[in-house]
Amino acid sequence: MKIQIIILCIMLFALAWIETPDAGGKYMKPSGKEIRQKLTPLQYRVTQEDGTERAFDNEYWDNKKEVIYVDIVSGEPLFSSSDKFKSGTGWPSFTRPVEPSNIVEREDNGLFAKRTEVRSKNADSHLGHVFTDGPEPTGLRYCINSASLRFVPKDEMEKEGYAAYLKLFD
């Protein structure tokens, strides 16, 4: 009986570590090899090794186009330019995610400070951090690394399978 319980525990532990897709199976984390081939060294360092890019020296910090931002690894929708604001930090900042269920928040005690890390749900990509000093309506500031994002322009959203998010720009 003890051996059966041990085997069951091992199986449950292993299942907890298997990467599973979201309910629709659309946004999955590729294999480690695929991720290395797909991402630039900076994108890999930020998303897979919890890195940070330089402030004011990143692709989207001052982008003002109508777009949605998706996880560079899985494509899961994360943020919209309609919720983007100028925070003065040098990184893209948003008041809220477009799909809160695609965001995972974790306590981060690195760099001698208590912060809340933001990760994507399905790809487990490190995105950045969320702070409570943002503007209304949420009071939140999702401070996100450009290297963790791919933007999908409004005029390409339908073609790329993100038509449901066009309503954000009405």
XYZ file of C-alpha atoms in Angstrom:
170
model
C 0.000 0.000 0.000
C 2.825 2.460 0.819
C 4.422 1.866 -2.573
C 1.128 2.600 -4.332
C 0.772 5.872 -2.406
C 4.358 6.846 -3.241
C 3.815 6.070 -6.929
C 0.576 8.059 -6.910
C 2.338 11.021 -5.280
C 5.126 10.874 -7.855
C 2.592 10.761 -10.689
C 0.656 13.742 -9.275
C 3.885 15.703 -8.818
C 4.907 14.952 -12.421
C 1.489 16.003 -13.745
C 1.810 19.334 -11.964
C 4.956 20.087 -13.958
C 3.660 19.116 -17.405
C 3.012 22.199 -19.518
C -0.663 22.316 -20.339
C -2.375 24.557 -22.878
C -5.144 26.943 -21.992
C -8.704 25.624 -22.124
C -8.923 26.207 -25.857
C -5.477 24.775 -26.488
C -4.558 27.786 -28.591
C -1.760 29.378 -26.554
C 0.900 26.879 -25.624
C 4.502 27.174 -24.567
C 6.764 25.745 -27.284
C 9.654 23.453 -26.468
C 12.848 24.951 -25.059
C 14.577 24.381 -28.388
C 11.806 26.179 -30.302
C 11.902 29.093 -27.870
C 15.683 29.485 -28.285
C 15.291 29.475 -32.081
C 12.370 31.906 -32.063
C 13.599 34.569 -29.639
C 16.447 37.042 -29.766
C 18.997 36.756 -26.948
C 17.344 39.737 -25.172
C 13.839 38.286 -25.529
C 15.083 34.955 -24.180
C 16.878 36.566 -21.224
C 13.801 38.619 -20.289
C 11.099 35.960 -20.728
C 12.944 32.783 -19.737
C 15.569 34.055 -17.286
C 13.514 36.813 -15.586
C 15.649 39.595 -17.035
C 14.887 43.263 -17.609
C 15.643 45.438 -20.594
C 16.967 48.970 -20.344
C 14.541 51.815 -19.702
C 13.903 54.158 -22.630
C 15.906 51.793 -24.855
C 13.245 49.263 -25.783
C 10.885 48.785 -28.662
C 7.468 49.810 -27.298
C 7.971 52.236 -24.428
C 6.670 55.150 -26.532
C 4.601 53.288 -29.131
C 1.254 55.058 -29.629
C -0.325 52.901 -32.344
C -3.625 51.065 -31.848
C -2.508 47.520 -31.088
C -2.823 44.624 -28.738
C 0.283 43.212 -27.137
C 0.632 39.442 -26.974
C 3.142 37.148 -25.304
C 6.193 36.847 -27.586
C 6.419 33.130 -26.719
C 2.822 31.858 -26.886
C 0.776 34.614 -28.526
C -1.683 34.822 -25.644
C -3.328 38.299 -25.522
C -2.009 40.415 -22.667
C -2.436 44.193 -23.019
C -4.008 46.813 -25.265
C -2.790 50.220 -26.342
C -6.178 51.519 -25.176
C -4.987 50.820 -21.585
C -1.419 52.087 -22.166
C -0.256 55.292 -20.525
C 2.885 57.386 -20.286
C 4.372 56.514 -16.899
C 7.735 58.185 -17.341
C 9.510 54.949 -16.401
C 10.847 54.098 -19.856
C 8.896 50.835 -20.173
C 5.443 50.225 -21.627
C 2.900 50.728 -18.838
C -0.723 49.607 -18.763
C -3.611 50.085 -16.331
C -4.934 46.536 -16.827
C -4.541 43.374 -18.890
C -7.025 42.637 -21.684
C -7.438 39.108 -20.327
C -6.798 38.986 -16.580
C -6.891 35.183 -16.773
C -3.747 35.286 -18.967
C -1.760 37.011 -16.200
C -0.186 35.368 -13.175
C 1.140 37.491 -10.319
C 3.874 36.296 -7.946
C 5.659 37.839 -5.013
C 9.170 38.933 -5.981
C 11.619 39.747 -3.196
C 14.630 40.293 -5.472
C 16.639 43.513 -5.661
C 16.101 44.188 -1.954
C 12.458 45.133 -2.439
C 9.094 43.412 -2.277
C 7.403 43.619 -5.670
C 4.739 41.745 -7.598
C 6.067 39.977 -10.681
C 3.785 39.543 -13.702
C 4.035 36.384 -15.844
C 1.950 35.019 -18.705
C -0.269 32.122 -17.724
C 0.323 29.661 -20.548
C 3.929 30.340 -21.533
C 5.075 31.328 -18.020
C 7.020 34.194 -19.590
C 8.405 36.855 -17.270
C 6.696 40.061 -18.391
C 7.563 42.648 -15.756
C 5.966 43.899 -12.526
C 2.728 45.504 -11.355
C 2.683 48.478 -8.976
C -0.103 50.353 -7.189
C 0.916 53.832 -8.370
C -0.963 53.879 -11.670
C -3.755 56.166 -12.878
C -7.490 55.594 -12.657
C -9.561 53.593 -13.308
C -7.485 50.818 -11.693
C -4.687 52.611 -9.856
C -2.355 49.940 -11.223
C 0.768 50.247 -13.339
C 1.713 47.105 -15.213
C 5.332 47.925 -16.076
C 6.160 45.478 -18.868
C 9.316 44.639 -20.812
C 8.948 45.256 -24.552
C 11.097 42.176 -25.131
C 8.325 39.989 -23.710
C 5.738 41.387 -26.127
C 4.791 41.222 -29.772
C 2.359 43.819 -30.965
C -0.470 43.071 -33.337
C -1.664 46.219 -35.141
C -5.402 46.874 -35.216
C -5.567 46.339 -38.988
C -3.970 42.870 -38.672
C -5.854 41.605 -35.618
C -8.604 39.800 -37.526
C -6.120 38.105 -39.862
C -4.005 36.935 -36.912
C -6.961 35.524 -34.955
C -7.497 38.385 -32.489
C -10.737 39.812 -33.979
C -12.480 39.586 -30.588
C -10.207 42.398 -29.371
C -11.160 44.888 -32.085
C -13.948 46.105 -29.778
C -11.264 47.678 -27.572
C -10.794 50.375 -30.195
C -14.427 51.389 -30.822
